[in-house]
CSV table of C-alpha atoms in Angstrom, one decimal:
chain,number,residue,atom,x,y,z
A,1,MET,CA,-36.0,2.1,5.7
A,2,ARG,CA,-35.3,-0.5,8.4
A,3,GLU,CA,-32.0,-2.0,9.4
A,4,VAL,CA,-30.4,-4.4,6.9
A,5,HIS,CA,-28.7,-7.6,7.9
A,6,GLY,CA,-25.9,-9.1,5.9
A,7,ARG,CA,-22.5,-10.8,6.2
A,8,LYS,CA,-18.9,-9.6,5.8
A,9,LEU,CA,-15.4,-10.9,6.0
A,10,ILE,CA,-13.1,-9.9,8.8
A,11,SER,CA,-9.4,-10.8,9.5
A,12,THR,CA,-8.0,-10.8,13.1
A,13,LEU,CA,-4.4,-11.4,14.1
A,14,HIS,CA,-4.2,-12.7,17.7
A,15,GLU,CA,-1.3,-12.3,20.2
A,16,ASP,CA,-0.5,-16.0,20.0
A,17,GLY,CA,0.2,-15.7,16.3
A,18,ARG,CA,-3.1,-17.1,15.0
A,19,LEU,CA,-4.7,-15.3,12.1
A,20,ILE,CA,-8.5,-15.9,12.0
A,21,VAL,CA,-10.4,-15.0,8.9
A,22,GLU,CA,-14.1,-15.4,9.2
A,23,LEU,CA,-17.5,-14.6,7.8
A,24,ILE,CA,-19.7,-12.8,10.4
A,25,GLU,CA,-23.2,-11.3,10.5
A,26,GLU,CA,-23.6,-7.6,10.7
A,27,THR,CA,-26.5,-5.1,11.0
A,28,LEU,CA,-26.4,-1.9,9.1
A,29,ARG,CA,-28.6,1.1,10.2
A,30,PRO,CA,-30.4,3.3,7.6
A,31,PRO,CA,-28.1,5.9,5.9
A,32,LYS,CA,-28.1,9.5,7.2
A,33,GLY,CA,-27.0,12.8,5.7
A,34,ASP,CA,-24.6,12.2,2.8
A,35,GLU,CA,-24.4,8.4,3.4
A,36,VAL,CA,-25.7,5.7,1.0
A,37,LEU,CA,-26.3,2.0,1.5
A,38,VAL,CA,-25.1,-0.1,-1.3
A,39,ARG,CA,-25.8,-3.8,-2.1
A,40,VAL,CA,-22.4,-5.1,-3.1
A,41,GLU,CA,-22.4,-7.0,-6.3
A,42,ALA,CA,-18.7,-7.4,-7.2
A,43,ALA,CA,-15.4,-6.8,-5.4
A,44,PRO,CA,-12.0,-7.7,-6.8
A,45,ILE,CA,-9.2,-9.3,-4.9
A,46,ASN,CA,-6.1,-7.0,-5.3
A,47,PRO,CA,-2.6,-7.7,-3.9
A,48,SER,CA,-3.2,-4.8,-1.5
A,49,ASP,CA,-6.3,-6.6,-0.2
A,50,LEU,CA,-4.4,-9.9,0.4
A,51,GLY,CA,-1.8,-8.0,2.5
A,52,LEU,CA,-4.6,-7.3,5.0
A,53,LEU,CA,-6.7,-10.4,4.5
A,54,LEU,CA,-3.9,-13.0,4.8
A,55,ALA,CA,-0.6,-11.2,5.1
A,56,SER,CA,2.2,-13.8,5.4
A,57,ALA,CA,0.1,-16.4,7.2
A,58,ASP,CA,0.7,-20.1,6.5
A,59,VAL,CA,-2.4,-20.8,4.5
A,60,GLU,CA,-1.0,-24.1,3.1
A,61,ASN,CA,-1.3,-25.7,6.6
A,62,ALA,CA,-4.2,-23.7,7.9
A,63,ASP,CA,-7.4,-25.2,9.4
A,64,TYR,CA,-10.4,-24.6,7.1
A,65,ALA,CA,-14.0,-24.8,8.2
A,66,GLU,CA,-17.2,-23.4,6.7
A,67,GLY,CA,-16.9,-19.6,6.9
A,68,ARG,CA,-13.6,-19.6,8.9
A,69,ILE,CA,-9.9,-20.0,8.4
A,70,VAL,CA,-7.3,-20.3,11.3
A,71,ALA,CA,-3.7,-19.9,10.1
A,72,ARG,CA,-0.4,-19.4,11.9
A,73,MET,CA,1.5,-16.2,11.3
A,74,PRO,CA,5.3,-16.6,11.3
A,75,GLU,CA,6.8,-14.9,14.3
A,76,PRO,CA,8.8,-12.3,12.3
A,77,ALA,CA,5.6,-11.3,10.5
A,78,ARG,CA,3.6,-11.3,13.7
A,79,ARG,CA,6.1,-8.8,15.2
A,80,ALA,CA,6.0,-6.6,12.1
A,81,LEU,CA,2.1,-6.6,12.3
A,82,ALA,CA,2.0,-5.9,16.1
A,83,GLY,CA,-0.1,-2.8,15.5
A,84,ARG,CA,-3.1,-4.8,14.2
A,85,VAL,CA,-3.1,-7.5,17.0
A,86,GLY,CA,-6.5,-8.0,18.4
A,87,GLN,CA,-8.2,-5.7,15.9
A,88,PRO,CA,-10.8,-7.2,13.6
A,89,MET,CA,-10.0,-5.8,10.1
A,90,THR,CA,-12.6,-5.4,7.4
A,91,ILE,CA,-11.2,-6.2,3.9
A,92,GLY,CA,-11.7,-5.1,0.3
A,93,ASN,CA,-10.5,-1.7,-1.0
A,94,GLU,CA,-13.0,-1.4,-3.9
A,95,ALA,CA,-16.3,-2.8,-5.2
A,96,ALA,CA,-19.4,-2.0,-7.2
A,97,GLY,CA,-23.0,-2.4,-6.5
A,98,THR,CA,-26.4,-0.7,-6.4
A,99,VAL,CA,-27.5,2.1,-4.0
A,100,ILE,CA,-30.6,0.8,-2.2
A,101,ALA,CA,-31.0,3.6,0.3
A,102,ALA,CA,-29.7,7.2,0.7
A,103,GLY,CA,-29.5,9.8,3.3
A,104,GLU,CA,-31.3,13.2,3.0
A,105,ALA,CA,-28.3,15.1,1.6
A,106,PRO,CA,-28.6,16.0,-2.1
A,107,GLU,CA,-25.4,14.2,-3.1
A,108,ALA,CA,-26.7,11.0,-1.5
A,109,GLN,CA,-30.2,11.3,-3.0
A,110,ALA,CA,-28.6,11.8,-6.5
A,111,LEU,CA,-27.2,8.3,-6.2
A,112,MET,CA,-30.4,6.6,-5.2
A,113,GLY,CA,-31.1,3.5,-7.3
A,114,LYS,CA,-27.8,3.9,-9.3
A,115,ARG,CA,-25.1,1.4,-9.9
A,116,VAL,CA,-21.9,2.8,-8.4
A,117,ALA,CA,-18.2,2.0,-8.0
A,118,MET,CA,-16.9,2.3,-4.4
A,119,ILE,CA,-13.6,2.9,-2.6
A,120,GLY,CA,-12.9,3.0,1.1
A,121,GLY,CA,-12.4,-0.5,2.5
A,122,GLY,CA,-14.7,-3.1,4.0
A,123,MET,CA,-16.0,-4.1,0.6
A,124,TYR,CA,-16.0,-7.9,1.1
A,125,ALA,CA,-19.5,-7.7,2.4
A,126,GLU,CA,-23.1,-8.1,1.2
A,127,TYR,CA,-23.9,-4.5,2.0
A,128,ARG,CA,-21.7,-1.3,2.5
A,129,LEU,CA,-22.7,1.9,4.3
A,130,LEU,CA,-20.5,4.8,3.2
A,131,GLY,CA,-20.4,8.5,2.3
A,132,ALA,CA,-21.4,9.5,-1.2
A,133,ALA,CA,-17.9,10.9,-1.8
A,134,GLY,CA,-16.6,7.4,-1.8
A,135,CYS,CA,-18.9,6.5,-4.7
A,136,MET,CA,-18.7,7.1,-8.5
A,137,ALA,CA,-21.9,6.7,-10.5
A,138,LEU,CA,-21.3,4.2,-13.3
A,139,PRO,CA,-22.6,4.8,-16.9
A,140,ASP,CA,-25.8,2.9,-17.6
A,141,ASP,CA,-24.1,0.5,-20.0
A,142,VAL,CA,-21.4,-0.5,-17.4
A,143,THR,CA,-22.1,-3.6,-15.3
A,144,ALA,CA,-21.1,-4.0,-11.6
A,145,GLU,CA,-18.4,-6.4,-12.7
A,146,GLN,CA,-16.9,-3.9,-15.1
A,147,GLY,CA,-17.0,-1.2,-12.5
A,148,ALA,CA,-15.7,-3.2,-9.6
A,149,SER,CA,-12.1,-2.4,-10.4
A,150,ALA,CA,-12.7,1.2,-11.3
A,151,PHE,CA,-10.4,2.7,-8.7
A,152,VAL,CA,-7.2,0.9,-7.6
A,153,ASN,CA,-5.7,-0.3,-10.8
A,154,PRO,CA,-6.9,2.4,-13.2
A,155,MET,CA,-6.0,5.3,-10.9
A,156,THR,CA,-2.6,3.7,-10.1
A,157,ALA,CA,-1.8,3.3,-13.8
A,158,LEU,CA,-2.8,6.9,-14.5
A,159,GLY,CA,-0.9,7.9,-11.3
A,160,PHE,CA,2.3,6.5,-12.8
A,161,VAL,CA,1.9,8.5,-16.0
A,162,GLU,CA,1.0,11.6,-13.9
A,163,THR,CA,4.1,11.1,-11.7
A,164,MET,CA,6.3,10.7,-14.7
A,165,ARG,CA,5.1,14.0,-16.2
A,166,ARG,CA,5.3,15.9,-13.0
A,167,GLU,CA,8.9,14.8,-12.3
A,168,GLY,CA,10.1,15.5,-15.9
A,169,HIS,CA,10.7,12.0,-17.2
A,170,LYS,CA,9.7,11.0,-20.7
A,171,ALA,CA,9.4,7.2,-20.7
A,172,ILE,CA,8.6,4.4,-18.1
A,173,VAL,CA,9.8,1.0,-17.2
A,174,HIS,CA,7.2,-1.3,-15.5
A,175,THR,CA,7.7,-4.7,-13.9
A,176,ALA,CA,5.1,-7.5,-13.5
A,177,ALA,CA,3.7,-5.8,-16.6
A,178,ALA,CA,1.2,-8.4,-17.8
A,179,SER,CA,-1.0,-7.8,-14.7
A,180,ASN,CA,-4.4,-6.2,-15.2
A,181,LEU,CA,-2.8,-2.9,-14.1
A,182,GLY,CA,0.1,-3.5,-16.5
A,183,GLN,CA,-2.3,-4.0,-19.4
A,184,MET,CA,-4.0,-0.8,-18.6
A,185,LEU,CA,-0.7,1.0,-18.5
A,186,VAL,CA,0.1,-0.3,-21.9
A,187,ARG,CA,-3.2,1.1,-23.3
A,188,ILE,CA,-2.7,4.4,-21.6
A,189,CYS,CA,0.8,4.8,-22.9
A,190,GLN,CA,-0.3,3.9,-26.4
A,191,GLU,CA,-3.1,6.5,-26.2
A,192,ASP,CA,-0.7,9.2,-24.9
A,193,GLY,CA,2.3,8.4,-27.0
A,194,ILE,CA,4.5,7.5,-24.0
A,195,PRO,CA,7.4,5.0,-24.5
A,196,LEU,CA,7.0,2.0,-22.2
A,197,VAL,CA,9.3,-0.8,-21.4
A,198,ASN,CA,7.4,-3.8,-20.0
A,199,ILE,CA,9.2,-6.5,-18.0
A,200,VAL,CA,7.5,-9.9,-17.5
A,201,ARG,CA,8.6,-13.4,-16.3
A,202,ASN,CA,7.6,-15.9,-19.0
A,203,ASP,CA,6.6,-16.4,-22.6
A,204,ALA,CA,2.9,-16.5,-21.9
A,205,GLN,CA,3.1,-13.0,-20.4
A,206,VAL,CA,5.1,-11.8,-23.3
A,207,ALA,CA,2.3,-13.0,-25.6
A,208,ILE,CA,-0.3,-11.1,-23.6
A,209,LEU,CA,1.4,-7.8,-24.1
A,210,ARG,CA,2.4,-8.5,-27.7
A,211,ASP,CA,-1.2,-9.1,-28.5
A,212,LEU,CA,-2.0,-5.6,-27.0
A,213,GLY,CA,0.6,-4.1,-29.4
A,214,ALA,CA,3.3,-3.3,-26.8
A,215,ASP,CA,6.6,-2.3,-28.4
A,216,TYR,CA,9.0,-3.3,-25.7
A,217,VAL,CA,8.3,-6.6,-23.8
A,218,LEU,CA,11.2,-8.2,-22.0
A,219,ASP,CA,11.3,-11.6,-20.3
A,220,SER,CA,13.5,-11.3,-17.2
A,221,SER,CA,14.0,-15.1,-17.1
A,222,LYS,CA,15.9,-15.1,-20.4
A,223,ASP,CA,19.7,-15.1,-20.6
A,224,ASP,CA,19.8,-12.0,-22.8
A,225,PHE,CA,17.5,-10.0,-20.5
A,226,ASN,CA,20.2,-7.5,-19.3
A,227,ALA,CA,21.3,-6.8,-22.9
A,228,ARG,CA,17.8,-6.4,-24.1
A,229,LEU,CA,16.9,-4.2,-21.2
A,230,GLN,CA,19.9,-2.0,-22.0
A,231,ASP,CA,18.8,-1.6,-25.6
A,232,ALA,CA,15.2,-0.8,-24.6
A,233,VAL,CA,16.2,1.8,-22.0
A,234,THR,CA,18.6,3.4,-24.5
A,235,ALA,CA,15.9,3.5,-27.2
A,236,THR,CA,13.2,5.0,-25.1
A,237,GLY,CA,15.2,7.2,-22.8
A,238,ALA,CA,13.4,5.8,-19.8
A,239,THR,CA,14.6,7.2,-16.4
A,240,ILE,CA,11.7,6.1,-14.1
A,241,VAL,CA,10.6,2.6,-13.1
A,242,PHE,CA,7.5,1.5,-11.2
A,243,ASP,CA,8.3,-1.9,-9.7
A,244,ALA,CA,5.6,-4.3,-8.4
A,245,ILE,CA,8.1,-7.0,-7.4
A,246,GLY,CA,9.9,-5.4,-4.4
A,247,GLY,CA,12.5,-8.0,-3.5
A,248,GLY,CA,15.6,-9.2,-5.3
A,249,ASP,CA,17.9,-7.2,-7.6
A,250,LEU,CA,15.6,-6.3,-10.5
A,251,VAL,CA,15.4,-2.6,-9.5
A,252,SER,CA,19.2,-2.5,-9.3
A,253,ARG,CA,19.5,-4.0,-12.8
A,254,ILE,CA,17.1,-1.5,-14.2
A,255,LEU,CA,18.9,1.5,-12.6
A,256,HIS,CA,22.2,0.1,-14.0
A,257,ALA,CA,20.7,0.0,-17.5
A,258,MET,CA,19.5,3.6,-17.1
A,259,GLU,CA,22.9,4.7,-16.0
A,260,GLN,CA,24.6,2.9,-18.9
A,261,ALA,CA,22.3,4.6,-21.3
A,262,ALA,CA,22.7,8.0,-19.7
A,263,SER,CA,26.5,7.8,-19.7
A,264,LYS,CA,27.0,6.7,-23.3
A,265,ALA,CA,27.3,10.2,-24.7
A,266,ALA,CA,28.5,12.0,-21.5
A,267,PRO,CA,32.0,12.8,-20.4
A,268,TYR,CA,33.4,10.4,-17.8
A,269,SER,CA,32.6,11.2,-14.2
A,270,ARG,CA,33.5,9.1,-11.2
A,271,TYR,CA,30.2,10.1,-9.7
A,272,GLY,CA,28.3,8.7,-12.7
A,273,SER,CA,25.7,10.5,-14.9
A,274,ASP,CA,24.0,13.6,-13.5
A,275,ILE,CA,20.7,12.5,-15.0
A,276,LEU,CA,18.3,11.4,-12.2
A,277,LYS,CA,17.2,7.8,-12.3
A,278,GLN,CA,14.0,7.2,-10.2
A,279,ALA,CA,12.7,3.9,-8.9
A,280,TYR,CA,9.4,3.6,-7.2
A,281,ILE,CA,8.4,0.3,-5.5
A,282,TYR,CA,4.7,-0.1,-5.3
A,283,GLY,CA,4.3,-3.8,-4.7
A,284,ALA,CA,5.7,-6.8,-2.8
A,285,LEU,CA,5.3,-9.9,-5.0
A,286,ASP,CA,8.7,-10.9,-3.8
A,287,LEU,CA,9.0,-10.5,0.0
A,288,SER,CA,12.8,-10.9,0.1
A,289,PRO,CA,15.1,-7.9,0.7
A,290,THR,CA,15.5,-5.4,-2.1
A,291,ILE,CA,19.2,-5.6,-3.2
A,292,LEU,CA,20.9,-2.6,-4.7
A,293,THR,CA,24.3,-3.1,-6.2
A,294,ARG,CA,25.7,0.4,-6.5
A,295,SER,CA,26.7,0.4,-10.2
A,296,PHE,CA,24.5,3.4,-11.2
A,297,GLY,CA,26.4,6.5,-9.9
A,298,PHE,CA,24.9,8.9,-7.4
A,299,GLY,CA,22.1,10.4,-9.4
A,300,TRP,CA,19.3,8.1,-8.3
A,301,ASN,CA,16.4,7.7,-5.9
A,302,VAL,CA,14.5,4.6,-4.7
A,303,GLY,CA,11.3,5.1,-2.8
A,304,GLY,CA,7.8,3.8,-2.3
A,305,TRP,CA,4.7,4.8,-4.2
A,306,LEU,CA,1.2,4.6,-2.8
A,307,LEU,CA,-2.0,5.6,-4.6
A,308,PHE,CA,-3.9,7.5,-1.9
A,309,PRO,CA,-1.1,9.7,-0.7
A,310,PHE,CA,-0.4,10.5,-4.3
A,311,LEU,CA,-4.0,11.5,-4.9
A,312,GLN,CA,-3.9,13.7,-1.8
A,313,LYS,CA,-0.7,15.3,-3.0
A,314,ILE,CA,-2.1,16.3,-6.5
A,315,GLY,CA,-5.3,17.7,-5.1
A,316,GLY,CA,-9.0,17.2,-5.7
A,317,GLU,CA,-9.1,18.9,-9.2
A,318,SER,CA,-6.4,16.7,-10.7
A,319,ALA,CA,-7.7,13.6,-9.0
A,320,GLU,CA,-11.2,14.2,-10.5
A,321,ARG,CA,-9.6,14.7,-13.9
A,322,LEU,CA,-8.1,11.2,-13.6
A,323,ARG,CA,-11.4,9.8,-12.3
A,324,ARG,CA,-13.3,11.2,-15.4
A,325,ARG,CA,-10.9,9.5,-17.7
A,326,VAL,CA,-11.4,6.2,-15.9
A,327,ARG,CA,-15.2,6.6,-16.0
A,328,ASP,CA,-15.1,7.3,-19.7
A,329,GLY,CA,-12.9,4.2,-20.4
A,330,LEU,CA,-14.1,1.5,-18.1
A,331,THR,CA,-15.0,-0.9,-20.9
A,332,THR,CA,-12.0,-0.1,-23.1
A,333,THR,CA,-8.7,1.4,-21.7
A,334,PHE,CA,-9.5,0.4,-18.1
A,335,ALA,CA,-11.2,-2.9,-18.6
A,336,SER,CA,-10.4,-5.7,-16.1
A,337,HIS,CA,-10.5,-9.4,-16.8
A,338,TYR,CA,-11.1,-12.1,-14.1
A,339,LYS,CA,-9.9,-15.7,-13.9
A,340,ALA,CA,-12.8,-16.7,-11.6
A,341,ARG,CA,-15.8,-15.5,-9.6
A,342,ILE,CA,-16.3,-16.7,-6.1
A,343,SER,CA,-18.8,-16.1,-3.3
A,344,LEU,CA,-17.9,-14.8,0.2
A,345,GLY,CA,-18.1,-18.3,1.5
A,346,GLN,CA,-16.0,-19.7,-1.3
A,347,ALA,CA,-13.4,-17.1,-0.6
A,348,LEU,CA,-12.6,-19.0,2.6
A,349,SER,CA,-12.2,-22.4,1.0
A,350,ARG,CA,-8.8,-24.0,0.8
A,351,ASP,CA,-8.8,-24.4,-2.9
A,352,ALA,CA,-9.8,-20.8,-3.6
A,353,VAL,CA,-7.3,-19.3,-1.0
A,354,LEU,CA,-4.4,-21.3,-2.5
A,355,ARG,CA,-5.3,-20.1,-6.0
A,356,TYR,CA,-5.9,-16.4,-5.4
A,357,ASN,CA,-3.1,-16.1,-2.8
A,358,ALA,CA,-0.6,-17.3,-5.3
A,359,ARG,CA,-0.9,-13.8,-6.8
A,360,ARG,CA,-0.1,-15.0,-10.3
A,361,THR,CA,0.2,-12.2,-12.9
A,362,GLY,CA,-3.0,-11.9,-14.9
A,363,GLU,CA,-5.1,-14.2,-12.6
A,364,LYS,CA,-7.4,-11.8,-10.9
A,365,TYR,CA,-10.3,-13.1,-8.8
A,366,LEU,CA,-13.7,-11.4,-8.2
A,367,ILE,CA,-15.8,-11.8,-5.1
A,368,VAL,CA,-19.6,-11.8,-5.9
A,369,PRO,CA,-21.2,-11.4,-2.4
A,370,ASN,CA,-24.8,-11.4,-3.6
A,371,GLY,CA,-24.3,-13.7,-6.6
């Protein structure tokens, strides 16, 4: 096979504070060893992708041209991102496509001609050269669009349940719960009989989860939210929360509700309940500071949760068990839904950027590089 020519998106932060996102040409050599060459057919835009693609740049007032965006990065953000200054970054954590060439290794040859889901970065491109280990062969009845989101959201949702079990909790609280990930978590918890408290921000999101059959759906914008949260945490016994918001005081309010529930039948202690309340922040929909008002005793932890370190921690056998479950449920439990499909070029248009960078719950965009 000869070299393949295609296009890919890169994002570069410059010393002067300019963020340049552009579509460039690339040449890919034939695959060797365990490598495969994949024609990319669908790649979702996840919040984690936006953190690298646009970060905190001022896209509202950016300069847009065909195949290129030039935006200003606020000085505090530029300082925080100093480590990436001058480095062209490829974008896109996951995708799906068809293997059009394979190296000589058996694991690569086994994927030749197959439709695969991929993980490993650099997926906002027309072609992707990567190791066979970063690919998962899709069932024949699963399309590239259905398989494009086979890793990040499904494995994260399963990772939440796995973390809950390993740490000895019995019920979960989840925020921004009407997202694609949140809907998957609802279905997983229904299948596994796990109580789940879902927190959303408006009536439309409540309706989405009610239609899925979720038992506890709370709107944080309502005046009675704190009381309803207290009731739901008491009813489920939830002592672990996975938070996609990050900023503000929502985590603190959830920990307070957990403490109140844990203390109801316990003798008074000025140190609070001895039941551990765990909060994991895995997203940053709100970039303001996380506010903790210490009304939940001393038995608590707040930390971050990231998918890939979690998978490394549980080991290959457990990670493969989760992957098998995803593969078997791609069109049911782990189905993703998209608001719109856009090309690589359209991904750099002002209208599209302002829409997908708004990061609205339930409004997931899909890049179709070769569509």
